[in-house]
Each structure stands twice: as C-alpha cells, then as structure tokens.
Tab-separated table of C-alpha atoms in Angstrom:
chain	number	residue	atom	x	y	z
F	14	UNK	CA	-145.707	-35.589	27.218
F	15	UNK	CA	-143.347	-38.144	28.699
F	16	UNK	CA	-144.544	-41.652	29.135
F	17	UNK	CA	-143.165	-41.509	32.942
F	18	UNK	CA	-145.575	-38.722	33.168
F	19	UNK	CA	-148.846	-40.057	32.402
F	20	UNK	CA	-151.717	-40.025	34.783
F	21	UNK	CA	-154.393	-42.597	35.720
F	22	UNK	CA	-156.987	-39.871	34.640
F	23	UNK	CA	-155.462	-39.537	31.445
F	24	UNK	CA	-155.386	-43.501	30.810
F	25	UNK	CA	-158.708	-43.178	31.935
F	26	UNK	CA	-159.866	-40.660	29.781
F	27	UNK	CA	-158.099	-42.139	26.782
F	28	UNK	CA	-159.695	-45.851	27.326
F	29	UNK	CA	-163.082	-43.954	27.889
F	30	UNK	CA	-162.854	-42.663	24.665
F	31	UNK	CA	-162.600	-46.090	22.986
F	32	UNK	CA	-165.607	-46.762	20.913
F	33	UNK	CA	-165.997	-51.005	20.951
F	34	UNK	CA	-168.124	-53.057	18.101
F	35	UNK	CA	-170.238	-56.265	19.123
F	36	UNK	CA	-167.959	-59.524	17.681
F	37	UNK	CA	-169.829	-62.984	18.834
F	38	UNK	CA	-171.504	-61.604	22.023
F	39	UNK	CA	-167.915	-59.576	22.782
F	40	UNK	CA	-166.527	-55.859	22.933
F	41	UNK	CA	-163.890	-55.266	20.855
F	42	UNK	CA	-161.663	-52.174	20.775
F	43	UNK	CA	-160.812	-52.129	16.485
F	44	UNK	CA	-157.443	-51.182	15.561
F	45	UNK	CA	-158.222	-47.677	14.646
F	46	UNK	CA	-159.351	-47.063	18.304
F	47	UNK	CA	-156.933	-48.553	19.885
F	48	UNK	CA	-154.401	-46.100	17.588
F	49	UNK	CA	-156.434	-43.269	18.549
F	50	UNK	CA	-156.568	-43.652	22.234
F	51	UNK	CA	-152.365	-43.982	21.810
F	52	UNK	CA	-151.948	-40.781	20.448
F	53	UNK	CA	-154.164	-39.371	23.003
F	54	UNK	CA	-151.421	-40.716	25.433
F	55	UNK	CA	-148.459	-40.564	23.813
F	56	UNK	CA	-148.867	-38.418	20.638
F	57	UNK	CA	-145.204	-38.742	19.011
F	58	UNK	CA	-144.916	-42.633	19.992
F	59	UNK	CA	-144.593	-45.273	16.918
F	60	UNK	CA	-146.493	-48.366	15.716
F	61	UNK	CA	-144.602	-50.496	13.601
F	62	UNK	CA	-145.841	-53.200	11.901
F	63	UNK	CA	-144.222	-56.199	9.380
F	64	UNK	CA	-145.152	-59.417	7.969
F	65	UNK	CA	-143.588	-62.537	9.333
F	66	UNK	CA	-145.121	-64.741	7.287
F	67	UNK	CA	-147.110	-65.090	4.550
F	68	UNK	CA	-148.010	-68.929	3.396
F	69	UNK	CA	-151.041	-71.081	2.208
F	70	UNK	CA	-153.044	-67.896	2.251
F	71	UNK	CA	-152.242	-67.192	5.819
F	72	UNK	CA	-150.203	-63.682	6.575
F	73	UNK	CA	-148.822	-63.248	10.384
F	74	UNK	CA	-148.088	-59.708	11.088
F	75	UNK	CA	-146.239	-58.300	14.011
F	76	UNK	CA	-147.429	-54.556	15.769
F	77	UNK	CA	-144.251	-52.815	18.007
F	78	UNK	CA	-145.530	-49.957	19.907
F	79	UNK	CA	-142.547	-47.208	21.176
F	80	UNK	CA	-143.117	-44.116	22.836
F	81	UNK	CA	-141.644	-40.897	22.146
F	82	UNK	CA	-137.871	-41.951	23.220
F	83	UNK	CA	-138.074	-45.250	21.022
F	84	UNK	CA	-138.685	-47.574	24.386
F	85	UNK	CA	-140.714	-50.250	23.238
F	86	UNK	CA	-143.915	-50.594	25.079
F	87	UNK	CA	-145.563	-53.281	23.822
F	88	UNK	CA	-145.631	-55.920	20.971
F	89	UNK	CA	-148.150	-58.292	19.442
F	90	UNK	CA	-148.866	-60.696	16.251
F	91	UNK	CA	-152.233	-61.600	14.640
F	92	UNK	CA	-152.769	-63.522	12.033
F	93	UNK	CA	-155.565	-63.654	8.874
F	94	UNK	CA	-156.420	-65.456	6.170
C-alpha cells in the first residue's frame, strides 16, 4: 500500500483498533499500539530509534518513522530515568 493511498476509513480503522491504558486520569496509546496500528497502515514502513544521550541516569532516545519509500513521516524524543 502506498502512503499517498491511504484512506480516512483505514486511519480510522487503524486508530480504532488502538487499545489505551488509564495514566493519571489520561488515555494513553503504549508504544506497542501505536506500532501496531502503523503496520496496519503502512506494513513495510520503518521505526528507527537511537540514544542521544545518556547522563546522570537520564537516557533521551529519538523514534524516526518512514514509510515504505524511506520518506520520513514523523519523528519524536522521550526521555526516562
């Protein structure tokens, strides 16, 4: 499936499928089901991940999401301790 090809109904179907899990009074979508519903989109895409940083007991990581082609579609850093 190409990215340019992607419905609404299959993002739809995809974000549907997301299970969440009840953090301080919030949804949140964990990793794995945020992975999953990827693949559901955009089954040959790439996540990459690698440290940035890793002092005082603190590690920085950095995701980069790519679909099939190797556009990136997204990136993002978290930290934990």
């Amino acid at each position: 499936m190409e990215i340019n090809k992607i419905t609404f109904d299959e993002i739809q179907k995809a974000n549907e499928s997301i299970k969440t899990t009840d953090i301080k009074g919030k949804e949140y979508a964990e990793v794995n089901q945020r992975i999953k519903a990827f693949r559901m989109i955009c089954p040959t895409g790439t996540v990459q991940t690698k440290m940035i940083s890793n002092e005082n007991g603190i590690c920085i990581f950095e995701a980069m999401i790519a679909d099939e082609n190797g556009k990136l579609l997204a990136t993002g850093t978290a930290y934990g301790k």
